PDB file of C-alpha atoms in Angstrom:
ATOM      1  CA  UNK A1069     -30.320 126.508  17.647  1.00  0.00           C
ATOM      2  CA  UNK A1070     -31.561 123.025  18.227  1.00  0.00           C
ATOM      3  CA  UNK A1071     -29.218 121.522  15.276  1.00  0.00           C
ATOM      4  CA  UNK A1072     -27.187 119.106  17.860  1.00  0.00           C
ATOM      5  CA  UNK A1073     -30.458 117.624  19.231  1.00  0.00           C
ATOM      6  CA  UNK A1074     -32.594 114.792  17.408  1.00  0.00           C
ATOM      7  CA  UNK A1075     -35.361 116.565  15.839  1.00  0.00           C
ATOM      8  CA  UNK A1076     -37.559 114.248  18.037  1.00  0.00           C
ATOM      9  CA  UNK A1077     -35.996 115.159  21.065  1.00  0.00           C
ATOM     10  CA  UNK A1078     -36.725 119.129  20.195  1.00  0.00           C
ATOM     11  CA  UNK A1079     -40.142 118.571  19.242  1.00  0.00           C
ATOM     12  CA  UNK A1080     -41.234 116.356  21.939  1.00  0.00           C
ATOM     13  CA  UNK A1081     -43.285 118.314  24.352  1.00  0.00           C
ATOM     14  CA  UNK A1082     -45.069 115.663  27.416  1.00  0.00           C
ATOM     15  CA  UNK A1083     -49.286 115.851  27.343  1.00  0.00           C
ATOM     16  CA  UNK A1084     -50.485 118.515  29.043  1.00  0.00           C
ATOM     17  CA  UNK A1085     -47.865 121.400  28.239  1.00  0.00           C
ATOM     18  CA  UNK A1086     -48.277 124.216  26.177  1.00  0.00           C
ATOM     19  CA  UNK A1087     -46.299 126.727  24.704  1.00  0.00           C
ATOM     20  CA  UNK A1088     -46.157 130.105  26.683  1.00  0.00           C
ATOM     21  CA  UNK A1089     -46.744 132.822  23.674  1.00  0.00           C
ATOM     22  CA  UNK A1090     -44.148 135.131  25.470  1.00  0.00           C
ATOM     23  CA  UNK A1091     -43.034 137.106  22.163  1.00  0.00           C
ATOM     24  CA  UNK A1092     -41.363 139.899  23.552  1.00  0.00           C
ATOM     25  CA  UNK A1093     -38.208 140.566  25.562  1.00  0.00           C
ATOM     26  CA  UNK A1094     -36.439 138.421  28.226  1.00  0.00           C
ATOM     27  CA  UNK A1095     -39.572 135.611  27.935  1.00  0.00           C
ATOM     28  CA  UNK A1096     -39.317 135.449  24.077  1.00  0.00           C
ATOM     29  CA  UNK A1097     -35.177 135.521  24.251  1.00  0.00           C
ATOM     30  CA  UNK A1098     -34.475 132.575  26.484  1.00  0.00           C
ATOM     31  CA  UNK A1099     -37.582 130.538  25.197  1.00  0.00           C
ATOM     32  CA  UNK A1100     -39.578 128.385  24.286  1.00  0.00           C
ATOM     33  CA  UNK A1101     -41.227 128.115  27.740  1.00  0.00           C
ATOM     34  CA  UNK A1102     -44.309 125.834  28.773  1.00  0.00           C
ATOM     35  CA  UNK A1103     -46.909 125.718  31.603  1.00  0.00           C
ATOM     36  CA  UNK A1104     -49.113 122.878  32.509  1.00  0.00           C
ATOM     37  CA  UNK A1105     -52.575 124.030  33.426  1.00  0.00           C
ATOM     38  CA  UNK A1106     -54.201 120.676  34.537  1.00  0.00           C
ATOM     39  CA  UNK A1107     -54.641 121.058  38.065  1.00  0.00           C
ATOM     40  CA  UNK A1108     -55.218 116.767  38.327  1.00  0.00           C
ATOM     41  CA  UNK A1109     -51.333 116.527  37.794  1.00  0.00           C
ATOM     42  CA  UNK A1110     -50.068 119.731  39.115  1.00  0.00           C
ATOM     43  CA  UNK A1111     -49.507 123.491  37.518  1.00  0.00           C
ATOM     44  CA  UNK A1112     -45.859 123.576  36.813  1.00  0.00           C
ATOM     45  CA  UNK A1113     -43.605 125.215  33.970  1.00  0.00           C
ATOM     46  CA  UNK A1114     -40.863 123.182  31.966  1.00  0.00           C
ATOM     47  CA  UNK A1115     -38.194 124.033  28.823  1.00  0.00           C
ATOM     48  CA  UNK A1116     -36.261 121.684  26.831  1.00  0.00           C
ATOM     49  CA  UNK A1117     -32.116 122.378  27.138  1.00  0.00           C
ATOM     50  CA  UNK A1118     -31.108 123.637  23.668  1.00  0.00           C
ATOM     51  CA  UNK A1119     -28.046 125.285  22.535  1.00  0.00           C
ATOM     52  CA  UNK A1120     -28.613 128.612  23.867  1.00  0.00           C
ATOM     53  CA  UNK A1121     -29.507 127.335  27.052  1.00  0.00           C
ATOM     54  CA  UNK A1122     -25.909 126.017  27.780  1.00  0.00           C
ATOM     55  CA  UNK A1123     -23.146 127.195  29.213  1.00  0.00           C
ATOM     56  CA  UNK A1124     -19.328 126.269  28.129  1.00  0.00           C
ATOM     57  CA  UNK A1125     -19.750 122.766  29.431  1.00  0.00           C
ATOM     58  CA  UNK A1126     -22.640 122.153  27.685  1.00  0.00           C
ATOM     59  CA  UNK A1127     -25.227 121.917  30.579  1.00  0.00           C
ATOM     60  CA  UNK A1128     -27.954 124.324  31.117  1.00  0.00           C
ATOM     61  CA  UNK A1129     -26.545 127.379  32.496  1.00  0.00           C
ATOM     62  CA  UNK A1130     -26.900 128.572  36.005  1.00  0.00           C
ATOM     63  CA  UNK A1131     -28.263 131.972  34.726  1.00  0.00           C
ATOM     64  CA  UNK A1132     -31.062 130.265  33.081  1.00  0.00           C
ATOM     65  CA  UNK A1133     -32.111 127.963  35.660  1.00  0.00           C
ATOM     66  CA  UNK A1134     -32.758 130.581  37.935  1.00  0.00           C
ATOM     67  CA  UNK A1135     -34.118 132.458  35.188  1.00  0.00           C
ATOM     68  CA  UNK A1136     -36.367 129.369  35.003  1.00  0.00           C
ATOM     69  CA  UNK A1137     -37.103 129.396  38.275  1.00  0.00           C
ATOM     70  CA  UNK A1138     -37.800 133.067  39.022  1.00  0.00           C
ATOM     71  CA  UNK A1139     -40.511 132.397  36.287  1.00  0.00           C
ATOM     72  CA  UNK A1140     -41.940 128.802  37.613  1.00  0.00           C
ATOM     73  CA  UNK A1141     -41.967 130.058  41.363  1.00  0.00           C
ATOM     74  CA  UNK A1142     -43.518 133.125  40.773  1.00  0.00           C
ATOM     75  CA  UNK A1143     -46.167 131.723  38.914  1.00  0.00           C
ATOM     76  CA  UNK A1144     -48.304 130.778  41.925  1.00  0.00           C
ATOM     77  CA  UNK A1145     -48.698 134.205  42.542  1.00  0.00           C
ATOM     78  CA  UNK A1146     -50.116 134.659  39.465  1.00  0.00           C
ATOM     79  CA  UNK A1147     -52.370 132.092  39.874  1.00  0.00           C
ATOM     80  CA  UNK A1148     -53.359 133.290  43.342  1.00  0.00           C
ATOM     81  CA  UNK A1149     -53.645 136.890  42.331  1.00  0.00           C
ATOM     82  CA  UNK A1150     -53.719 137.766  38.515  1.00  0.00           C
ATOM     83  CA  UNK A1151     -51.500 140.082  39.403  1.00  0.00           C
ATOM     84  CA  UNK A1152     -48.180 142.116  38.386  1.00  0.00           C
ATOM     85  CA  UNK A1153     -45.711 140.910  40.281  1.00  0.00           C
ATOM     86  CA  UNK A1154     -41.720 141.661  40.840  1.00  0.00           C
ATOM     87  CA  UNK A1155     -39.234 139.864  42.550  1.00  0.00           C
ATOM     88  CA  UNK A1156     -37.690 141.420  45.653  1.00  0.00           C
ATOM     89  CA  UNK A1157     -35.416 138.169  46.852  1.00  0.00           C
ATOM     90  CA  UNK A1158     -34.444 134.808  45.458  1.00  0.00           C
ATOM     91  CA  UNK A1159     -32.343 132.119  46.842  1.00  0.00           C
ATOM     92  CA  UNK A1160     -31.527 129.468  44.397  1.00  0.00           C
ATOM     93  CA  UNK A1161     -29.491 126.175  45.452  1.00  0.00           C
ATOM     94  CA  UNK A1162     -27.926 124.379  43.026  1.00  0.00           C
ATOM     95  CA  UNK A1163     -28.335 120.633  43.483  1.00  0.00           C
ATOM     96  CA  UNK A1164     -27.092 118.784  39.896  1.00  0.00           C
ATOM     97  CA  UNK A1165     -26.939 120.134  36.588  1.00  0.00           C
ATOM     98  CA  UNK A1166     -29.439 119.868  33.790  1.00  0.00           C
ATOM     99  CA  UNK A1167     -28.064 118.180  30.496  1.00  0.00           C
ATOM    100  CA  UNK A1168     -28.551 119.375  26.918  1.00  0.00           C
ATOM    101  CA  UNK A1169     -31.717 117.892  25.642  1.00  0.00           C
ATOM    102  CA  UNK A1170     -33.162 117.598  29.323  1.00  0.00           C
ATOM    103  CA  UNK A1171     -37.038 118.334  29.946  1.00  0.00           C
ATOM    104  CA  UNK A1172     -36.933 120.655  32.635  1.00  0.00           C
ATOM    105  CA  UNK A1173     -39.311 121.434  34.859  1.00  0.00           C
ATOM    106  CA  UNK A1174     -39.986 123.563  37.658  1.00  0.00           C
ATOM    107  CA  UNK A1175     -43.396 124.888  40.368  1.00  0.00           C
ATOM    108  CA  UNK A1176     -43.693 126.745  43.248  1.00  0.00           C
ATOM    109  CA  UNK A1177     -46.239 127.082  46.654  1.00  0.00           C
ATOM    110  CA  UNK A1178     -47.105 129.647  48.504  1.00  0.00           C
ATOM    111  CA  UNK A1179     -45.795 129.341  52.132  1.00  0.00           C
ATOM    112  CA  UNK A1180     -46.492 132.687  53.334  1.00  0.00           C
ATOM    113  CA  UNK A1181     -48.197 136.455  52.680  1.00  0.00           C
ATOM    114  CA  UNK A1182     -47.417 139.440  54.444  1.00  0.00           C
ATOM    115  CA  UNK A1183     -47.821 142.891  53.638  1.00  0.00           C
ATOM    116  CA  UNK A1184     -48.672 141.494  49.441  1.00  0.00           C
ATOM    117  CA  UNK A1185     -45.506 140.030  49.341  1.00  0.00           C
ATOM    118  CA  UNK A1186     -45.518 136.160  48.635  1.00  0.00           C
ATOM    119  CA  UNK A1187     -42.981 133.617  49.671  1.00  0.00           C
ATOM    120  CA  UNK A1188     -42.723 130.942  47.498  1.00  0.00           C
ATOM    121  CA  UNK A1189     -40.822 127.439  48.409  1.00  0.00           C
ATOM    122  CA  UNK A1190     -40.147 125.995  44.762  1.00  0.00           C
ATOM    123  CA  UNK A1191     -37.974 123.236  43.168  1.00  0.00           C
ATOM    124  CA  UNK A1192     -36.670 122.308  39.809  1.00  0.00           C
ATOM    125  CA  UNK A1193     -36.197 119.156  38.418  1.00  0.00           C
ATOM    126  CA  UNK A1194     -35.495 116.712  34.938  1.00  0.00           C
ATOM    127  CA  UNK A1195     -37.179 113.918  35.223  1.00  0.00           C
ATOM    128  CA  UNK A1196     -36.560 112.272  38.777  1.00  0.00           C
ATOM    129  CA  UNK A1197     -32.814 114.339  39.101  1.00  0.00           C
ATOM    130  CA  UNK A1198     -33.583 117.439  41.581  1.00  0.00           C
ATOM    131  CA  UNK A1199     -32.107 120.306  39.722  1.00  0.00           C
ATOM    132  CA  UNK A1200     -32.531 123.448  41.850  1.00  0.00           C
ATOM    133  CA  UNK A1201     -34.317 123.849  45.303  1.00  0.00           C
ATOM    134  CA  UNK A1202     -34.867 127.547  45.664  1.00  0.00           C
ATOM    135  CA  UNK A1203     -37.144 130.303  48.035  1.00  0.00           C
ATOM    136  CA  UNK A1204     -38.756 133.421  46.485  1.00  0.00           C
ATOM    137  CA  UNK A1205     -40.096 136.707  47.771  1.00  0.00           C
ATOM    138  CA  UNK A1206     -42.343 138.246  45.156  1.00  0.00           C
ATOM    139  CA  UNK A1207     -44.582 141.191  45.981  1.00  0.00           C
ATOM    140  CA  UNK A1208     -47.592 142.045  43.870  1.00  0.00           C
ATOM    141  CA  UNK A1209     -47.645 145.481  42.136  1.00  0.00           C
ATOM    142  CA  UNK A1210     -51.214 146.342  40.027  1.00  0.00           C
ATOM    143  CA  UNK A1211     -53.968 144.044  39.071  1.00  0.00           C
ATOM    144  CA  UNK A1212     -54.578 142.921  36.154  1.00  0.00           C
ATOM    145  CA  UNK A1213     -56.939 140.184  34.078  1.00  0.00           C
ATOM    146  CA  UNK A1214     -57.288 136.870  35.024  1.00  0.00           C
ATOM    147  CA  UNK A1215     -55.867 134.285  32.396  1.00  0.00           C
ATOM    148  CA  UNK A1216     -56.691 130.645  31.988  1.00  0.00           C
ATOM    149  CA  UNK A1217     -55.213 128.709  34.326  1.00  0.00           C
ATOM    150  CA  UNK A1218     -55.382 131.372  37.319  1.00  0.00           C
ATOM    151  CA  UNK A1219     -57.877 130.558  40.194  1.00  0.00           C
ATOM    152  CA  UNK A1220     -60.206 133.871  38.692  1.00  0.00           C
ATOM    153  CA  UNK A1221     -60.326 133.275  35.364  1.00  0.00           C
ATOM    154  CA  UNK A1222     -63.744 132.558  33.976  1.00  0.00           C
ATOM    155  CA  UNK A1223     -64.437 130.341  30.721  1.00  0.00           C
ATOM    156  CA  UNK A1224     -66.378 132.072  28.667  1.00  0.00           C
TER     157      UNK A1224
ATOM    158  CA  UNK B 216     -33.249 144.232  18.773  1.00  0.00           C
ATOM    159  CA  UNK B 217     -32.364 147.787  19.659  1.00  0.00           C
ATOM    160  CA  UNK B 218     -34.901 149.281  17.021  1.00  0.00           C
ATOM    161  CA  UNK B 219     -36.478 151.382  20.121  1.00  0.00           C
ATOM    162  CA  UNK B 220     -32.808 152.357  21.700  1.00  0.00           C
ATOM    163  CA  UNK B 221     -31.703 155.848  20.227  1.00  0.00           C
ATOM    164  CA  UNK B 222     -28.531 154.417  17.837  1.00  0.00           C
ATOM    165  CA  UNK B 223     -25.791 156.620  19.657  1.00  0.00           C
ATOM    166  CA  UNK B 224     -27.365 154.597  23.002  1.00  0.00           C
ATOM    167  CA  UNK B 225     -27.369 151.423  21.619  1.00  0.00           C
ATOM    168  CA  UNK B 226     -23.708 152.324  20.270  1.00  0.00           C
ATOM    169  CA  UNK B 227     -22.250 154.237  23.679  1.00  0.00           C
ATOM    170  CA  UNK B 228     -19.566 151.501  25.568  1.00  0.00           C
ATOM    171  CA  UNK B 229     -17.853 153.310  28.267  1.00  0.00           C
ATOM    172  CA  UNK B 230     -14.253 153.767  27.822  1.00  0.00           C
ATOM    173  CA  UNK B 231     -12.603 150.993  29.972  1.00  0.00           C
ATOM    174  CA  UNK B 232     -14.959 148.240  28.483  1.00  0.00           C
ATOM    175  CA  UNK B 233     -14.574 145.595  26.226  1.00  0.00           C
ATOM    176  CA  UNK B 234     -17.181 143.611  24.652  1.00  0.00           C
ATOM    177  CA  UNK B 235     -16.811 139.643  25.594  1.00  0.00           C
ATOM    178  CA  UNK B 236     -16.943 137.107  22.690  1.00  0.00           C
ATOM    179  CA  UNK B 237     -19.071 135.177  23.985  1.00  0.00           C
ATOM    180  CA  UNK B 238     -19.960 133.210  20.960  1.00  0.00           C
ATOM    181  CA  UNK B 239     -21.635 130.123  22.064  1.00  0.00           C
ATOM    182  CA  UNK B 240     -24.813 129.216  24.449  1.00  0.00           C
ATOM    183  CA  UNK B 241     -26.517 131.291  27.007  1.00  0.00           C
ATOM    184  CA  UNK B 242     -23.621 133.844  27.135  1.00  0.00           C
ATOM    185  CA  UNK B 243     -24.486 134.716  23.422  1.00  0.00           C
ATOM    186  CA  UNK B 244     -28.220 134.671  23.874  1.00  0.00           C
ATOM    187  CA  UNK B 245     -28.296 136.927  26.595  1.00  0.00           C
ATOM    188  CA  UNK B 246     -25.615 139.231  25.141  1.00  0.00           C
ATOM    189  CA  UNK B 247     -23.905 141.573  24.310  1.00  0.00           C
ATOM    190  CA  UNK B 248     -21.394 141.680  27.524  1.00  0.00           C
ATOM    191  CA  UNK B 249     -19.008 143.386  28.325  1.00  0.00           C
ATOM    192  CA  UNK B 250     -15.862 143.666  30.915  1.00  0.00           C
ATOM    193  CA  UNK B 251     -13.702 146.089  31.964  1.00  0.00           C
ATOM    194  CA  UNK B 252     -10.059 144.897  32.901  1.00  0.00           C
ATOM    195  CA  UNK B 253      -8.671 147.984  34.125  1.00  0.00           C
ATOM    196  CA  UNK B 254      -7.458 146.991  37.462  1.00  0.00           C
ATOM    197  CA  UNK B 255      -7.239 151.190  38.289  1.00  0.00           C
ATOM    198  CA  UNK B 256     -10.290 151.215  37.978  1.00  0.00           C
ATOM    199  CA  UNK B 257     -11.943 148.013  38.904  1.00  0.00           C
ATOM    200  CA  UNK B 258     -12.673 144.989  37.395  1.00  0.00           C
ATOM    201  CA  UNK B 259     -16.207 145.457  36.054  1.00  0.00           C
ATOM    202  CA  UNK B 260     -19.055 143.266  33.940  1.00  0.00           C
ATOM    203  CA  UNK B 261     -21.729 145.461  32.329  1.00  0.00           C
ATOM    204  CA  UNK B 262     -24.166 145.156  29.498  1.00  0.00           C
ATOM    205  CA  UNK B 263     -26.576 147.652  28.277  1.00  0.00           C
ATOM    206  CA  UNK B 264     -30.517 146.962  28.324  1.00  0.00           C
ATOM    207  CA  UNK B 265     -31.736 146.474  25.595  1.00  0.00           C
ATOM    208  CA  UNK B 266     -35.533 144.823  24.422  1.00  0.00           C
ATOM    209  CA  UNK B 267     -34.116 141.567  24.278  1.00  0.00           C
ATOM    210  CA  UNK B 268     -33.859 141.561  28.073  1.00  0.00           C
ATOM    211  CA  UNK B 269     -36.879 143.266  29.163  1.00  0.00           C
ATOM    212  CA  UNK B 270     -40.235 142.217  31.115  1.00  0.00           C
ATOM    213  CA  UNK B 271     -43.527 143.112  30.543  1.00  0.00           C
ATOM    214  CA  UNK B 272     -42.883 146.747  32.166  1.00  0.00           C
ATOM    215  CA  UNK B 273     -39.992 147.190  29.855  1.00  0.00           C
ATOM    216  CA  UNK B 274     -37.337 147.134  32.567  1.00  0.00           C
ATOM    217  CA  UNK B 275     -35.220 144.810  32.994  1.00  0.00           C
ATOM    218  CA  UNK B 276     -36.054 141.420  33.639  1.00  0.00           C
ATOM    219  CA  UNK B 277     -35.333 139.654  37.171  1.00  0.00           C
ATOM    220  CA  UNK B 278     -33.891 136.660  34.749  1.00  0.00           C
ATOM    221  CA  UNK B 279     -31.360 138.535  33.142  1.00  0.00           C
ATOM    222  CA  UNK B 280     -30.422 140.273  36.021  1.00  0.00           C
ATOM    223  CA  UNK B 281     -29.806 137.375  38.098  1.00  0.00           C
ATOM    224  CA  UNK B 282     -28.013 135.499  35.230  1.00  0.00           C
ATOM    225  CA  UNK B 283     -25.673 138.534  34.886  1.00  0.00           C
ATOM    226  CA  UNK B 284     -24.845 138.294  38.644  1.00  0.00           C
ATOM    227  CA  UNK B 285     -23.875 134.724  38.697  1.00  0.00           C
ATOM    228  CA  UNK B 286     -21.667 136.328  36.022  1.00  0.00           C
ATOM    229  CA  UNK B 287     -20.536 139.466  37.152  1.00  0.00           C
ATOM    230  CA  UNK B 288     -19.798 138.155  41.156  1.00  0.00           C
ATOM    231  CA  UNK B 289     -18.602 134.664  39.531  1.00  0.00           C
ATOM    232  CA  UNK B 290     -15.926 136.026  36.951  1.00  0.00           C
ATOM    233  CA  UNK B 291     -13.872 137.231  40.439  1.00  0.00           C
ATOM    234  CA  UNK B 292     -13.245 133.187  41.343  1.00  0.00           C
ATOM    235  CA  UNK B 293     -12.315 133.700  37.184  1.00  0.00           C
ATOM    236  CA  UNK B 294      -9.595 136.423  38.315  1.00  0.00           C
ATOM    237  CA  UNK B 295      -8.311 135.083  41.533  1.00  0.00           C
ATOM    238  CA  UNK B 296      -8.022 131.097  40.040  1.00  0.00           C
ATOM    239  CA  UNK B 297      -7.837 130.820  36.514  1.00  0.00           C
ATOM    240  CA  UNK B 298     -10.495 127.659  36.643  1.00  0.00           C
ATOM    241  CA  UNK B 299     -13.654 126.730  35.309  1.00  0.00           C
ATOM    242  CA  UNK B 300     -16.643 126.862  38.647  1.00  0.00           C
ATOM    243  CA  UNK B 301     -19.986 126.115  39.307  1.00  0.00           C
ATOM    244  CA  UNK B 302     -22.567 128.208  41.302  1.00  0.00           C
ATOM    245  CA  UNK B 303     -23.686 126.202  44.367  1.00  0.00           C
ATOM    246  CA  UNK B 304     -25.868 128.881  45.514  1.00  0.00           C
ATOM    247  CA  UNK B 305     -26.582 132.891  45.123  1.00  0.00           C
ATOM    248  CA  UNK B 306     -28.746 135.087  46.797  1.00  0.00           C
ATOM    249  CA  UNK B 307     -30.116 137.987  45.182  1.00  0.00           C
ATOM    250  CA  UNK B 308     -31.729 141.030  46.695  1.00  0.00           C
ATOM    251  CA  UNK B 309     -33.623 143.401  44.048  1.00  0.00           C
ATOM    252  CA  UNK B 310     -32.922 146.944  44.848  1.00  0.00           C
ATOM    253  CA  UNK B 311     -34.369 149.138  42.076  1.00  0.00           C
ATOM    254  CA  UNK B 312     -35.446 148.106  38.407  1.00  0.00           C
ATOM    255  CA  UNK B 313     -32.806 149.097  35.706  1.00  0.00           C
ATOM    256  CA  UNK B 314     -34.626 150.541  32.637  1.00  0.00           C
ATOM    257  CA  UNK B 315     -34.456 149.972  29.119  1.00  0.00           C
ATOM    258  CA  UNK B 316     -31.111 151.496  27.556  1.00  0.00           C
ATOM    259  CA  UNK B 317     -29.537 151.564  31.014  1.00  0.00           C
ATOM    260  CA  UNK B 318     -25.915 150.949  31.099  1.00  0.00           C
ATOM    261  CA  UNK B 319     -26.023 148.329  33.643  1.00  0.00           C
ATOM    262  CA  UNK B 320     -22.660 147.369  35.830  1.00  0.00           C
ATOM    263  CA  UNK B 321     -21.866 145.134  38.206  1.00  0.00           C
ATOM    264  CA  UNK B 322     -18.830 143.010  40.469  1.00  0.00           C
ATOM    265  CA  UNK B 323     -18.355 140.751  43.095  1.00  0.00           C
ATOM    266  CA  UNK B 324     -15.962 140.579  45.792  1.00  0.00           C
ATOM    267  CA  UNK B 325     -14.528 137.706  47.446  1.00  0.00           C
ATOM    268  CA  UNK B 326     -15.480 137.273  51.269  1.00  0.00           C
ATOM    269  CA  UNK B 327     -14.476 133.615  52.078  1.00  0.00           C
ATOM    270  CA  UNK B 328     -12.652 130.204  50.867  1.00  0.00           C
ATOM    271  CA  UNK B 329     -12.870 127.091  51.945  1.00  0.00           C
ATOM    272  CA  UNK B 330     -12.804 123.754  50.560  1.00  0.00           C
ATOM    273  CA  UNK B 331     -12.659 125.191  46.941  1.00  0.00           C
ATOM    274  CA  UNK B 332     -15.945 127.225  47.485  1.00  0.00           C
ATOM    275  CA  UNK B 333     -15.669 131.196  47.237  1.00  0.00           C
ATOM    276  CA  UNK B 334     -18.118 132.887  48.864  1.00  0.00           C
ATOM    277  CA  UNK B 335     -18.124 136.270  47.303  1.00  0.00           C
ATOM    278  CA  UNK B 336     -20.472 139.562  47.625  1.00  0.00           C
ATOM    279  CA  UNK B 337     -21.475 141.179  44.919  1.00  0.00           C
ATOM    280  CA  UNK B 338     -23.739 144.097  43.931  1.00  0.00           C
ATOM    281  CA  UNK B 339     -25.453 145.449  40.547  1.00  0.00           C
ATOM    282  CA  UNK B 340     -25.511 149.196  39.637  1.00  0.00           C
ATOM    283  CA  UNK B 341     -26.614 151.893  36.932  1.00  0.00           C
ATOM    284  CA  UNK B 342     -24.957 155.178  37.147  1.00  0.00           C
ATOM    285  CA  UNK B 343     -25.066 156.006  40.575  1.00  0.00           C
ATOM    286  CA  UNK B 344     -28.677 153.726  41.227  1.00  0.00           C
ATOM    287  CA  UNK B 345     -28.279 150.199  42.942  1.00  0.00           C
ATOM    288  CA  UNK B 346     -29.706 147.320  41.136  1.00  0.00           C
ATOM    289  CA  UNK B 347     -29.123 144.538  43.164  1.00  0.00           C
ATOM    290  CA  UNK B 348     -27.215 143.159  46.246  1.00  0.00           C
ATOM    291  CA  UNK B 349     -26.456 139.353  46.780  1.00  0.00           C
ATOM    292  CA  UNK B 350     -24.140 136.902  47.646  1.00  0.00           C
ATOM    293  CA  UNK B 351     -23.254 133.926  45.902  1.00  0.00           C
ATOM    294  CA  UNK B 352     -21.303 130.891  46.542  1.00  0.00           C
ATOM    295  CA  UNK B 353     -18.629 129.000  43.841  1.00  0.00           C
ATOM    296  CA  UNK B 354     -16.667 126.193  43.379  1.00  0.00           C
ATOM    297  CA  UNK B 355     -14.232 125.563  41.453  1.00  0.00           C
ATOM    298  CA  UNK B 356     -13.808 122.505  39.390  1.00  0.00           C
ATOM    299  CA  UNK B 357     -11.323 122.290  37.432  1.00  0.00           C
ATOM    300  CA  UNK B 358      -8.031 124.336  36.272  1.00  0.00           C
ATOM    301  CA  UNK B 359      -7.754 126.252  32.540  1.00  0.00           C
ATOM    302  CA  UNK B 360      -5.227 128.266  30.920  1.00  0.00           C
ATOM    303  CA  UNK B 361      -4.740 131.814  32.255  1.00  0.00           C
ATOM    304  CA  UNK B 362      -6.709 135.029  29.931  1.00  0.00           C
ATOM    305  CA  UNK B 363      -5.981 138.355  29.965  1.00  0.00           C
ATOM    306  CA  UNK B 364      -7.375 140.101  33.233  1.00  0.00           C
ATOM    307  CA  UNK B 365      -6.711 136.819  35.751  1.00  0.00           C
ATOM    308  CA  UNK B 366      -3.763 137.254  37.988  1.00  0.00           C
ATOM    309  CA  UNK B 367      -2.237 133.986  36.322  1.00  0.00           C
ATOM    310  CA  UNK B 368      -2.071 135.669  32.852  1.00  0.00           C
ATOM    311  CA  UNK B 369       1.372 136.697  31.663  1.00  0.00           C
ATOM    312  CA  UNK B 370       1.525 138.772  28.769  1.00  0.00           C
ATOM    313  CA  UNK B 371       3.768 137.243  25.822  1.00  0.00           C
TER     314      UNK B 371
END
């Protein structure tokens, strides 16, 4: 998939980010995703723009980027919670496309909470080009175990 | 990919439907789609739910949903123009989850134009169980030869 990119360009992944190990489904499909734990710089998410990413211009397509984003912005509540979660609303605005090869990356905050359901204010971005501003409403579902990263998670 | 879809399911395209080939980019990855041309009955996107576009709760995943939208309300600007468009903006309201093996439809309908942007309303369905409402806003950006199904096409 990567064959049109410099092999330096598809292996380069900035300090701090990790591979997601989302091998099933939707998460596996349009992968490989990252997250950056280190709360000192901010927890966001990111992907590099490969083939399958693009649409017929050769951009990321818009599917994807909110894909992206209904994955980066929801993330908070995971962090908040370590909970389920499903999306009930998102409002993505398009502000400039994302290139082939581009290191994308997006985060979320929590702006409000009522009734278990989050709203999220997030924002995508490639470097210091604003890709996507966007607002979420995610509602939390069933509990489940705290992962590293998320505000109750416990090293052991 | 379809391993845990009964084969006749996995098989089954309603009669009406054609499958897209969509043979490059995010189209592919998030494929197969399909469209239905029949202007009796409607003109239709649909795909069928398969793992490859599942969450962790094995419906369908917001992502693909909202990526099939932008598609699905988007290909009437397709229809009405004949021209290649961008998504400025869509708005998507999550009505029900759509399960795996679901044959999943959906269309958009054009409510506005002005200054090359369509605003168009579109909704997402399975059987007779909505999936999704939303609202999404294109531009066009530039002109392309007419295909079968846009009100440009002539038949030679």
């Amino acid at each position: 998939m990567t064959d049109d990119l410099p092999p330096e360009a598809a292996l380069a992944v900035p300090e701090g980010y990790q591979q997601l190990n989302w091998n099933h489904g939707f998460g596996r499909q349009i992968g490989p995703l990252y997250v950056r734990l280190d709360a000192k710089v901010g927890r966001s998410m990111a992907f590099r723009v490969e083939e399958h990413h693009t649409n017929g211009m050769k951009n990321c397509h818009g599917g994807m980027l909110m894909s992206f984003a209904d994955m980066a912005f929801g993330n908070v509540v995971s962090v908040e919670r370590s909970s389920y979660w499903v999306t009930i609303r998102l409002t993505c605005d398009f502000l400039s496309s994302a290139k082939l090869g581009d290191w994308v990356e997006g985060a979320g905050e929590i702006m409000g909470l009522e009734d278990d359901a989050f709203t999220v204010r997030g924002r995508v971005w490639a470097g210091d080009r604003p890709i996507m501003t966007g607002v979420g409403l995610f509602k939390t579902i069933a509990p489940r175990a705290p992962r590293p990263g998320e505000k109750a998670y416990v090293r052991v």
